[in-house]
C-alpha positions as a Python dict, from the first residue, in 0.01 Angstrom:
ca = {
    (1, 'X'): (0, 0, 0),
    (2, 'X'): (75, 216, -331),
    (3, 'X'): (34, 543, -121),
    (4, 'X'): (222, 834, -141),
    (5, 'X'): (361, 942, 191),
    (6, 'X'): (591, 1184, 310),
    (7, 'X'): (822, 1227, 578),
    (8, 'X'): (735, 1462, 872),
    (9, 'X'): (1014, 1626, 1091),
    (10, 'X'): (975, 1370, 1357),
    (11, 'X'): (1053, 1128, 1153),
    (12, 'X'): (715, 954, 1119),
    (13, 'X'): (507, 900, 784),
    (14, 'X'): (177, 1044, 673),
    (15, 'X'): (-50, 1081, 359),
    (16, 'X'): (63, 1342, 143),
    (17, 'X'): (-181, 1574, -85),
    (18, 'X'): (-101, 1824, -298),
    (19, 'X'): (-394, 2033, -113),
    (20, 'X'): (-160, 2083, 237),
    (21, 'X'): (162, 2305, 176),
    (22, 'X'): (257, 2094, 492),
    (23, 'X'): (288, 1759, 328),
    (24, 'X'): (477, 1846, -33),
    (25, 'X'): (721, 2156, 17),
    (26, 'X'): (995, 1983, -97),
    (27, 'X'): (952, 1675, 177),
    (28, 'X'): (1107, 1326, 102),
    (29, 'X'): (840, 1102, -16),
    (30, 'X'): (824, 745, -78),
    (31, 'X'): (520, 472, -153),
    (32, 'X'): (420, 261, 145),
    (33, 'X'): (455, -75, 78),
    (34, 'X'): (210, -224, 294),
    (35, 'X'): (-40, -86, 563),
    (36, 'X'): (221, 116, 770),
    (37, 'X'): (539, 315, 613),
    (38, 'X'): (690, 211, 951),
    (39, 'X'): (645, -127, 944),
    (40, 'X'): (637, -220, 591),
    (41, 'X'): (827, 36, 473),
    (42, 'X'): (883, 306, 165),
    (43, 'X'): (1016, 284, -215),
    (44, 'X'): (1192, 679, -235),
    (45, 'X'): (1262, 547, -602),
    (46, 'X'): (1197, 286, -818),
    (47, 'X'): (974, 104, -1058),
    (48, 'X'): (587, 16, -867),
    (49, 'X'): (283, -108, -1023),
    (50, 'X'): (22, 78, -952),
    (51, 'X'): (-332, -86, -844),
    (52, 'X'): (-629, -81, -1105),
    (53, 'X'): (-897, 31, -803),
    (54, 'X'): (-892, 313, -752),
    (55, 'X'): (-828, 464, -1097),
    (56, 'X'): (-580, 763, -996),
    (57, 'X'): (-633, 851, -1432),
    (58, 'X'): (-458, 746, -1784),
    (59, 'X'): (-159, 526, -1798),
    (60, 'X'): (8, 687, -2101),
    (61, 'X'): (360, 557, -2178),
    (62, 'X'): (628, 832, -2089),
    (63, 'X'): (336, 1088, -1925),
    (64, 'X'): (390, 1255, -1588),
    (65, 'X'): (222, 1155, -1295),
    (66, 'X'): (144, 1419, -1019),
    (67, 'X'): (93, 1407, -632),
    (68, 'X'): (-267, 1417, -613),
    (69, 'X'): (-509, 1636, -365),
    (70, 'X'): (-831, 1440, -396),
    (71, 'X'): (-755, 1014, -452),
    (72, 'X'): (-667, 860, -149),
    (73, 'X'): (-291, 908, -207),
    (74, 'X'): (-183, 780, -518),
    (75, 'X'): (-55, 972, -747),
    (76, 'X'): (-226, 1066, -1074),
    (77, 'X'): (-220, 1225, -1452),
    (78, 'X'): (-350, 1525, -1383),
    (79, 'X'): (-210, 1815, -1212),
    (80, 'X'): (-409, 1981, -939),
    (81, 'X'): (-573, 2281, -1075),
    (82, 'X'): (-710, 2464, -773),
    (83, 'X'): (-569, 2773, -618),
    (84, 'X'): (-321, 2689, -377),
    (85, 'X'): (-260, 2361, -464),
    (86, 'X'): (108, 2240, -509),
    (87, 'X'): (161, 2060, -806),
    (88, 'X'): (466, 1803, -802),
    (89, 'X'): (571, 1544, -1053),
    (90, 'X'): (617, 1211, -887),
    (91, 'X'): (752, 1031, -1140),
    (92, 'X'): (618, 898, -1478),
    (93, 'X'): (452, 592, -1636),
    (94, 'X'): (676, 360, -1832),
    (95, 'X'): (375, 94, -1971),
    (96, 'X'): (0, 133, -1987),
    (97, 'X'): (-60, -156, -1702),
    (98, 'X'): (36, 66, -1465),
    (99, 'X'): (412, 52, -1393),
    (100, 'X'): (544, 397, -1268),
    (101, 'X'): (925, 532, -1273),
    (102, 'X'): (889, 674, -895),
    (103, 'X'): (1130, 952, -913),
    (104, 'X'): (964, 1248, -735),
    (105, 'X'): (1066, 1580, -777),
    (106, 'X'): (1186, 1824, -522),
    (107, 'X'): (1092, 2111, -688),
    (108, 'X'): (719, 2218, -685),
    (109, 'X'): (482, 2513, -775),
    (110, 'X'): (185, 2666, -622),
    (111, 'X'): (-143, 2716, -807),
}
């Protein structure tokens, strides 16, 4: 659970990561919610509290949060740096226990 995923063409859920073109150009994504997208479904926008372990960075009130390439799935506060990485805002922190506005954007650039 707290995962970002995003929807493949078949219609089936995986990982995303900002270090696979194939998982963030412009894809829907969503958190899981439990263990399996398909059985425990996705939030594609809303308010989730984010887990304490593992750290995915700073909660700073009103700070973006990116699609990460290296922590497991959860998003994070700092944009991938590496060539080729895609770096897309998934939404943005709202307290500093944690709580993220999951509004991910569509748009995304390449490093």
């Amino acid at each position: 659970a707290g995962r970002i995923c995003n929807m493949k063409s078949n219609g089936s859920w995986q990982h995303a990561s900002a270090a696979s073109s194939a998982n963030t150009l412009g894809q829907l994504l969503g958190i899981s919610l439990g263990t399996s997208v398909e059985t425990s479904g996705a939030l594609l926008r809303g308010f989730y509290k984010l887990p304490n372990s593992p750290a995915v960075g700073s909660y700073v009130v009103g700070a973006p949060m990116y699609l990460s390439d290296n922590a497991g799935g959860y998003p994070t506060d700092a944009a991938p740096s590496g060539s080729g990485k895609k770096v897309r805002v998934v939404g943005h922190m709202v307290s500093s226990t944690g709580l993220l506005w999951f509004n991910p954007e569509g748009a995304y650039l390449t490093n």
